[in-house]
mmCIF file of C-alpha atoms in Angstrom:
data_model
loop_
_atom_site.group_PDB
_atom_site.id
_atom_site.type_symbol
_atom_site.label_atom_id
_atom_site.label_comp_id
_atom_site.label_asym_id
_atom_site.label_seq_id
_atom_site.Cartn_x
_atom_site.Cartn_y
_atom_site.Cartn_z
ATOM 1 C CA MET A 23 14.590 8.275 -17.592
ATOM 2 C CA SER A 24 16.454 4.883 -17.220
ATOM 3 C CA ALA A 25 15.937 1.747 -14.828
ATOM 4 C CA LEU A 26 17.996 -1.230 -13.828
ATOM 5 C CA PHE A 27 16.252 -4.309 -12.722
ATOM 6 C CA ILE A 28 17.714 -7.621 -10.993
ATOM 7 C CA SER A 29 16.394 -10.480 -9.114
ATOM 8 C CA ASP A 30 17.331 -13.867 -7.459
ATOM 9 C CA LEU A 31 21.122 -12.946 -6.683
ATOM 10 C CA HIS A 32 20.720 -15.706 -3.378
ATOM 11 C CA ILE A 33 23.308 -13.955 -1.696
ATOM 12 C CA ASP A 34 24.784 -15.809 1.173
ATOM 13 C CA GLU A 35 28.002 -16.675 2.865
ATOM 14 C CA THR A 36 28.856 -19.753 0.685
ATOM 15 C CA ARG A 37 29.049 -17.416 -2.587
ATOM 16 C CA PRO A 38 31.082 -14.252 -1.664
ATOM 17 C CA ALA A 39 31.259 -13.493 -5.385
ATOM 18 C CA VAL A 40 27.861 -12.789 -5.838
ATOM 19 C CA LEU A 41 27.913 -10.085 -3.302
ATOM 20 C CA ALA A 42 31.051 -8.860 -4.893
ATOM 21 C CA GLY A 43 29.248 -8.890 -8.306
ATOM 22 C CA LEU A 44 26.448 -6.929 -6.968
ATOM 23 C CA GLN A 45 29.005 -4.273 -5.585
ATOM 24 C CA ARG A 46 30.832 -4.081 -8.900
ATOM 25 C CA LEU A 47 27.566 -3.603 -10.741
ATOM 26 C CA ILE A 48 26.554 -0.617 -8.447
ATOM 27 C CA ASP A 49 29.661 0.982 -8.791
ATOM 28 C CA ALA A 50 29.493 0.793 -12.651
ATOM 29 C CA GLU A 51 25.620 1.229 -12.893
ATOM 30 C CA ALA A 52 23.991 3.102 -9.960
ATOM 31 C CA GLY A 53 25.524 6.436 -11.242
ATOM 32 C CA ALA A 54 24.205 6.124 -14.780
ATOM 33 C CA VAL A 55 20.493 4.680 -13.993
ATOM 34 C CA ASP A 56 17.540 6.556 -12.278
ATOM 35 C CA SER A 57 16.460 3.544 -10.625
ATOM 36 C CA LEU A 58 17.491 0.214 -9.483
ATOM 37 C CA PHE A 59 14.793 -2.731 -8.575
ATOM 38 C CA ILE A 60 15.793 -5.698 -7.065
ATOM 39 C CA LEU A 61 12.443 -7.881 -7.355
ATOM 40 C CA GLY A 62 12.999 -10.368 -4.927
ATOM 41 C CA ASP A 63 15.518 -13.080 -3.372
ATOM 42 C CA LEU A 64 18.441 -10.506 -2.855
ATOM 43 C CA VAL A 65 19.410 -13.232 -0.564
ATOM 44 C CA GLU A 66 19.257 -17.028 0.199
ATOM 45 C CA VAL A 67 17.575 -16.098 3.474
ATOM 46 C CA TRP A 68 17.134 -13.034 5.297
ATOM 47 C CA VAL A 69 16.245 -13.889 9.036
ATOM 48 C CA GLY A 70 15.029 -10.436 10.192
ATOM 49 C CA ASP A 71 16.237 -6.732 10.085
ATOM 50 C CA ASP A 72 18.274 -7.528 13.461
ATOM 51 C CA ASP A 73 20.681 -10.017 11.593
ATOM 52 C CA ASP A 74 24.220 -9.326 13.252
ATOM 53 C CA GLY A 75 26.049 -11.601 10.653
ATOM 54 C CA PRO A 76 28.978 -10.287 8.380
ATOM 55 C CA VAL A 77 27.003 -10.821 5.165
ATOM 56 C CA ALA A 78 23.961 -9.006 6.490
ATOM 57 C CA ALA A 79 26.177 -5.930 7.250
ATOM 58 C CA ALA A 80 27.608 -6.106 3.814
ATOM 59 C CA ILE A 81 24.493 -5.911 2.142
ATOM 60 C CA ARG A 82 23.035 -2.974 4.025
ATOM 61 C CA GLU A 83 26.666 -1.111 3.303
ATOM 62 C CA THR A 84 26.466 -1.999 -0.553
ATOM 63 C CA LEU A 85 22.801 -0.981 -0.758
ATOM 64 C CA ARG A 86 23.247 2.157 1.097
ATOM 65 C CA ALA A 87 25.852 3.180 -1.472
ATOM 66 C CA ALA A 88 23.725 2.498 -4.364
ATOM 67 C CA SER A 89 20.636 4.319 -2.836
ATOM 68 C CA ARG A 90 23.206 7.554 -2.495
ATOM 69 C CA ARG A 91 23.480 7.554 -6.558
ATOM 70 C CA CYS A 92 20.004 6.156 -7.638
ATOM 71 C CA ARG A 93 16.412 5.654 -6.200
ATOM 72 C CA LEU A 94 16.704 1.832 -4.940
ATOM 73 C CA PHE A 95 13.357 -0.207 -4.791
ATOM 74 C CA VAL A 96 13.234 -3.743 -2.937
ATOM 75 C CA MET A 97 10.470 -6.303 -3.417
ATOM 76 C CA HIS A 98 10.293 -9.657 -1.307
ATOM 77 C CA GLY A 99 10.942 -12.857 -3.006
ATOM 78 C CA ASN A 100 10.251 -16.211 -1.409
ATOM 79 C CA ARG A 101 13.976 -16.131 0.588
ATOM 80 C CA ASP A 102 13.907 -12.700 1.821
ATOM 81 C CA PHE A 103 10.086 -12.146 2.900
ATOM 82 C CA LEU A 104 11.316 -11.209 6.709
ATOM 83 C CA ILE A 105 12.962 -8.062 5.447
ATOM 84 C CA GLY A 106 11.246 -4.873 6.611
ATOM 85 C CA PRO A 107 10.997 -1.486 7.473
ATOM 86 C CA GLN A 108 14.291 -1.092 9.328
ATOM 87 C CA PHE A 109 16.201 -2.990 6.382
ATOM 88 C CA ALA A 110 14.561 0.175 4.395
ATOM 89 C CA ALA A 111 15.909 2.501 6.890
ATOM 90 C CA ASP A 112 19.475 1.293 6.977
ATOM 91 C CA THR A 113 20.014 1.175 3.055
ATOM 92 C CA GLY A 114 17.683 4.201 1.956
ATOM 93 C CA ALA A 115 15.476 1.524 -0.102
ATOM 94 C CA THR A 116 11.695 1.897 -0.751
ATOM 95 C CA LEU A 117 9.899 -1.293 -0.121
ATOM 96 C CA LEU A 118 7.800 -2.561 -3.071
ATOM 97 C CA ASP A 119 4.542 -4.481 -2.681
ATOM 98 C CA ASP A 120 4.286 -7.524 -4.876
ATOM 99 C CA PRO A 121 3.473 -6.622 -7.367
ATOM 100 C CA SER A 122 3.415 -3.190 -8.285
ATOM 101 C CA VAL A 123 2.881 -0.953 -11.165
ATOM 102 C CA VAL A 124 6.062 1.500 -11.623
ATOM 103 C CA GLU A 125 6.505 3.982 -14.504
ATOM 104 C CA VAL A 126 9.730 4.425 -16.555
ATOM 105 C CA ASP A 127 9.598 6.814 -19.661
ATOM 106 C CA ASN A 128 5.975 7.169 -18.542
ATOM 107 C CA ASP A 129 5.436 3.658 -19.306
ATOM 108 C CA ARG A 130 3.734 1.436 -16.755
ATOM 109 C CA ILE A 131 5.105 -1.692 -15.988
ATOM 110 C CA LEU A 132 4.232 -4.589 -13.482
ATOM 111 C CA VAL A 133 6.848 -5.607 -11.591
ATOM 112 C CA ALA A 134 6.607 -8.750 -9.410
ATOM 113 C CA HIS A 135 8.853 -11.367 -7.797
ATOM 114 C CA GLY A 136 6.878 -13.745 -10.239
ATOM 115 C CA ASP A 137 6.010 -16.933 -7.677
ATOM 116 C CA ALA A 138 2.199 -15.757 -7.197
ATOM 117 C CA TYR A 139 1.959 -16.900 -10.938
ATOM 118 C CA CYS A 140 3.177 -20.433 -10.422
ATOM 119 C CA THR A 141 -0.311 -21.714 -9.472
ATOM 120 C CA ARG A 142 -0.077 -25.261 -10.695
ATOM 121 C CA ASP A 143 2.051 -25.567 -7.871
ATOM 122 C CA SER A 144 -0.552 -25.576 -5.410
ATOM 123 C CA GLU A 145 1.473 -26.651 -2.447
ATOM 124 C CA TYR A 146 4.200 -24.289 -3.001
ATOM 125 C CA GLN A 147 0.944 -21.308 -2.896
ATOM 126 C CA ARG A 148 -0.250 -22.826 0.520
ATOM 127 C CA LEU A 149 3.329 -22.220 1.788
ATOM 128 C CA ARG A 150 3.581 -19.024 0.310
ATOM 129 C CA ALA A 151 0.451 -17.824 2.150
ATOM 130 C CA LEU A 152 1.909 -19.219 5.307
ATOM 131 C CA PHE A 153 4.996 -17.374 5.236
ATOM 132 C CA ARG A 154 3.840 -13.859 3.954
ATOM 133 C CA SER A 155 1.068 -13.841 6.718
ATOM 134 C CA THR A 156 1.784 -11.130 9.375
ATOM 135 C CA ALA A 157 0.919 -13.722 11.974
ATOM 136 C CA TRP A 158 3.371 -16.281 11.181
ATOM 137 C CA GLN A 159 6.050 -13.629 10.487
ATOM 138 C CA ASN A 160 5.315 -11.960 13.799
ATOM 139 C CA GLU A 161 5.774 -15.062 15.598
ATOM 140 C CA VAL A 162 9.075 -16.107 13.868
ATOM 141 C CA LEU A 163 10.276 -12.789 14.515
ATOM 142 C CA ALA A 164 9.799 -12.974 18.074
ATOM 143 C CA SER A 165 12.283 -15.954 18.472
ATOM 144 C CA SER A 166 16.119 -15.643 18.687
ATOM 145 C CA LEU A 167 18.318 -15.117 15.921
ATOM 146 C CA ASP A 168 19.819 -18.580 16.613
ATOM 147 C CA GLU A 169 16.371 -20.153 16.332
ATOM 148 C CA ARG A 170 15.432 -18.290 13.190
ATOM 149 C CA ARG A 171 18.690 -19.443 11.364
ATOM 150 C CA ALA A 172 17.793 -23.069 12.287
ATOM 151 C CA LEU A 173 14.705 -22.616 10.868
ATOM 152 C CA ALA A 174 15.725 -20.924 7.793
ATOM 153 C CA ALA A 175 18.045 -24.295 7.063
ATOM 154 C CA SER A 176 15.288 -26.329 7.919
ATOM 155 C CA LEU A 177 13.022 -25.159 5.376
ATOM 156 C CA ARG A 178 15.900 -24.649 2.846
ATOM 157 C CA ALA A 179 16.522 -28.195 3.006
ATOM 158 C CA LYS A 180 12.925 -29.347 2.976
ATOM 159 C CA SER A 181 12.622 -26.943 -0.312
ATOM 160 C CA ILE A 182 15.198 -28.201 -2.142
ATOM 161 C CA ALA A 183 14.138 -32.028 -1.765
ATOM 162 C CA VAL A 184 10.914 -31.331 -2.621
ATOM 163 C CA ASN A 185 11.831 -29.194 -5.826
ATOM 164 C CA GLU A 186 13.470 -32.389 -6.834
ATOM 165 C CA ASN A 187 10.475 -34.345 -7.535
ATOM 166 C CA LYS A 188 8.601 -31.665 -8.972
ATOM 167 C CA ALA A 189 7.981 -31.413 -13.013
ATOM 168 C CA ALA A 190 9.598 -28.745 -14.508
ATOM 169 C CA ASN A 191 6.505 -26.736 -16.039
ATOM 170 C CA ILE A 192 4.947 -26.829 -12.476
ATOM 171 C CA MET A 193 7.346 -24.510 -11.286
ATOM 172 C CA ASP A 194 7.143 -21.813 -14.184
ATOM 173 C CA VAL A 195 4.429 -19.227 -14.344
ATOM 174 C CA THR A 196 0.939 -20.199 -15.721
ATOM 175 C CA PRO A 197 0.168 -18.367 -18.812
ATOM 176 C CA GLY A 198 -3.313 -17.434 -17.662
ATOM 177 C CA SER A 199 -2.455 -15.893 -14.148
ATOM 178 C CA VAL A 200 0.048 -13.428 -16.270
ATOM 179 C CA GLN A 201 -2.330 -12.438 -18.448
ATOM 180 C CA ARG A 202 -4.729 -11.923 -15.623
ATOM 181 C CA ALA A 203 -2.595 -9.905 -14.127
ATOM 182 C CA LEU A 204 -1.652 -7.810 -16.763
ATOM 183 C CA ASP A 205 -5.289 -7.195 -17.333
ATOM 184 C CA GLU A 206 -6.094 -6.068 -13.791
ATOM 185 C CA ALA A 207 -2.808 -3.701 -13.961
ATOM 186 C CA GLU A 208 -4.060 -2.436 -17.045
ATOM 187 C CA THR A 209 -0.426 -2.743 -18.541
ATOM 188 C CA SER A 210 1.560 -4.513 -21.469
ATOM 189 C CA LEU A 211 4.711 -5.132 -19.721
ATOM 190 C CA MET A 212 5.773 -7.235 -17.505
ATOM 191 C CA VAL A 213 9.205 -7.900 -15.470
ATOM 192 C CA HIS A 214 9.759 -10.525 -12.866
ATOM 193 C CA GLY A 215 11.990 -13.331 -11.703
ATOM 194 C CA HIS A 216 11.844 -16.396 -9.598
ATOM 195 C CA THR A 217 11.679 -18.489 -12.446
ATOM 196 C CA HIS A 218 15.194 -18.691 -12.950
ATOM 197 C CA ARG A 219 14.158 -18.937 -16.982
ATOM 198 C CA PRO A 220 15.495 -15.445 -18.388
ATOM 199 C CA GLY A 221 13.950 -14.269 -21.462
ATOM 200 C CA ILE A 222 11.805 -11.874 -23.431
ATOM 201 C CA HIS A 223 8.405 -13.485 -24.241
ATOM 202 C CA ASP A 224 6.172 -12.003 -26.879
ATOM 203 C CA LEU A 225 2.460 -12.519 -25.519
ATOM 204 C CA GLY A 226 0.780 -11.067 -28.317
ATOM 205 C CA ASP A 227 -1.499 -7.951 -28.947
ATOM 206 C CA GLY A 228 1.442 -5.632 -27.855
ATOM 207 C CA ARG A 229 2.389 -7.527 -24.663
ATOM 208 C CA ARG A 230 5.825 -8.751 -23.312
ATOM 209 C CA ARG A 231 6.660 -10.708 -20.251
ATOM 210 C CA ILE A 232 10.339 -10.127 -19.373
ATOM 211 C CA VAL A 233 12.126 -12.928 -16.962
ATOM 212 C CA LEU A 234 14.995 -11.843 -15.163
ATOM 213 C CA GLY A 235 17.750 -14.517 -14.608
ATOM 214 C CA ASP A 236 19.313 -15.993 -11.459
ATOM 215 C CA TRP A 237 23.018 -14.992 -10.282
ATOM 216 C CA ASP A 238 24.581 -18.485 -11.054
ATOM 217 C CA ARG A 239 26.985 -18.791 -13.875
ATOM 218 C CA CYS A 240 26.446 -15.015 -14.390
ATOM 219 C CA GLY A 241 24.523 -12.305 -13.260
ATOM 220 C CA TRP A 242 21.670 -10.833 -15.065
ATOM 221 C CA LYS A 243 20.463 -7.518 -15.381
ATOM 222 C CA LEU A 244 17.705 -5.818 -17.316
ATOM 223 C CA ARG A 245 18.337 -2.014 -18.583
ATOM 224 C CA LEU A 246 15.084 0.079 -19.643
ATOM 225 C CA ASP A 247 16.330 3.284 -21.176
ATOM 226 C CA ARG A 248 14.144 5.583 -23.605
ATOM 227 C CA GLY A 249 12.580 2.717 -25.055
ATOM 228 C CA ASP A 250 15.479 0.450 -25.314
ATOM 229 C CA THR A 251 15.343 -2.976 -23.972
ATOM 230 C CA GLU A 252 18.270 -4.842 -23.076
ATOM 231 C CA LEU A 253 18.500 -8.129 -21.170
ATOM 232 C CA SER A 254 21.920 -9.272 -20.462
ATOM 233 C CA CYS A 255 24.394 -11.797 -18.947
ATOM 234 C CA PHE A 256 27.663 -10.383 -17.541
ATOM 235 C CA PRO A 257 30.529 -12.344 -15.645
ATOM 236 C CA LEU A 258 30.584 -12.291 -11.972
ATOM 237 C CA PRO A 259 34.085 -12.438 -10.504
ATOM 238 C CA TRP A 260 34.589 -15.902 -9.992
ATOM 239 C CA ASN A 261 33.311 -16.360 -13.845
ATOM 240 C CA LYS A 262 35.739 -14.865 -16.572
ATOM 241 C CA ARG A 263 33.785 -16.282 -19.475
#
């Protein structure tokens, strides 16, 4: 069994090459792997499954093409927490809880978006709990699309302003939180995104943490195939390097 993992594409209308890069990846890889896992922040913002914009439509079509060729799993991130059951039905995806334990070649892997482990950022964790609460999401989804788009733009602007003044280590995972998560899941491998710091980390005692990169200067993918591990950066259509 083989699996491909990606995260943090942050697709929106200002970066069409990222969507084009996803389409290319699916064309090249979806028929060659058993499963494709998207571990959050597929889009810069998801305002609801009723989004009638062209980017949302293109994403649905692209992922539907993927699910016809391999199993497709999608996890919420901190940008697309309003993805819901209609999105899953439209794309053929299975929505994964954050975190979840999945099996690849009989190996148990803890997959997560990763933001829950950034425990030194207490203000972010407070907002994360709010945004992922059913009551808050239901209230937002009851508003119009235009109102949701305006709210998303406002929240994004505030996030950028706040993050500019945060120390870099605060926005990274806390080692202790990772170790506890692995203990609770009884696994030796964690795969996550969110931090935009791609790499493979040896945690000792046979444990590893693999961090997916964000799709900016290149796209990032992790392939697990019959015991082989390959984390790689590949050119996007706008970047021929």
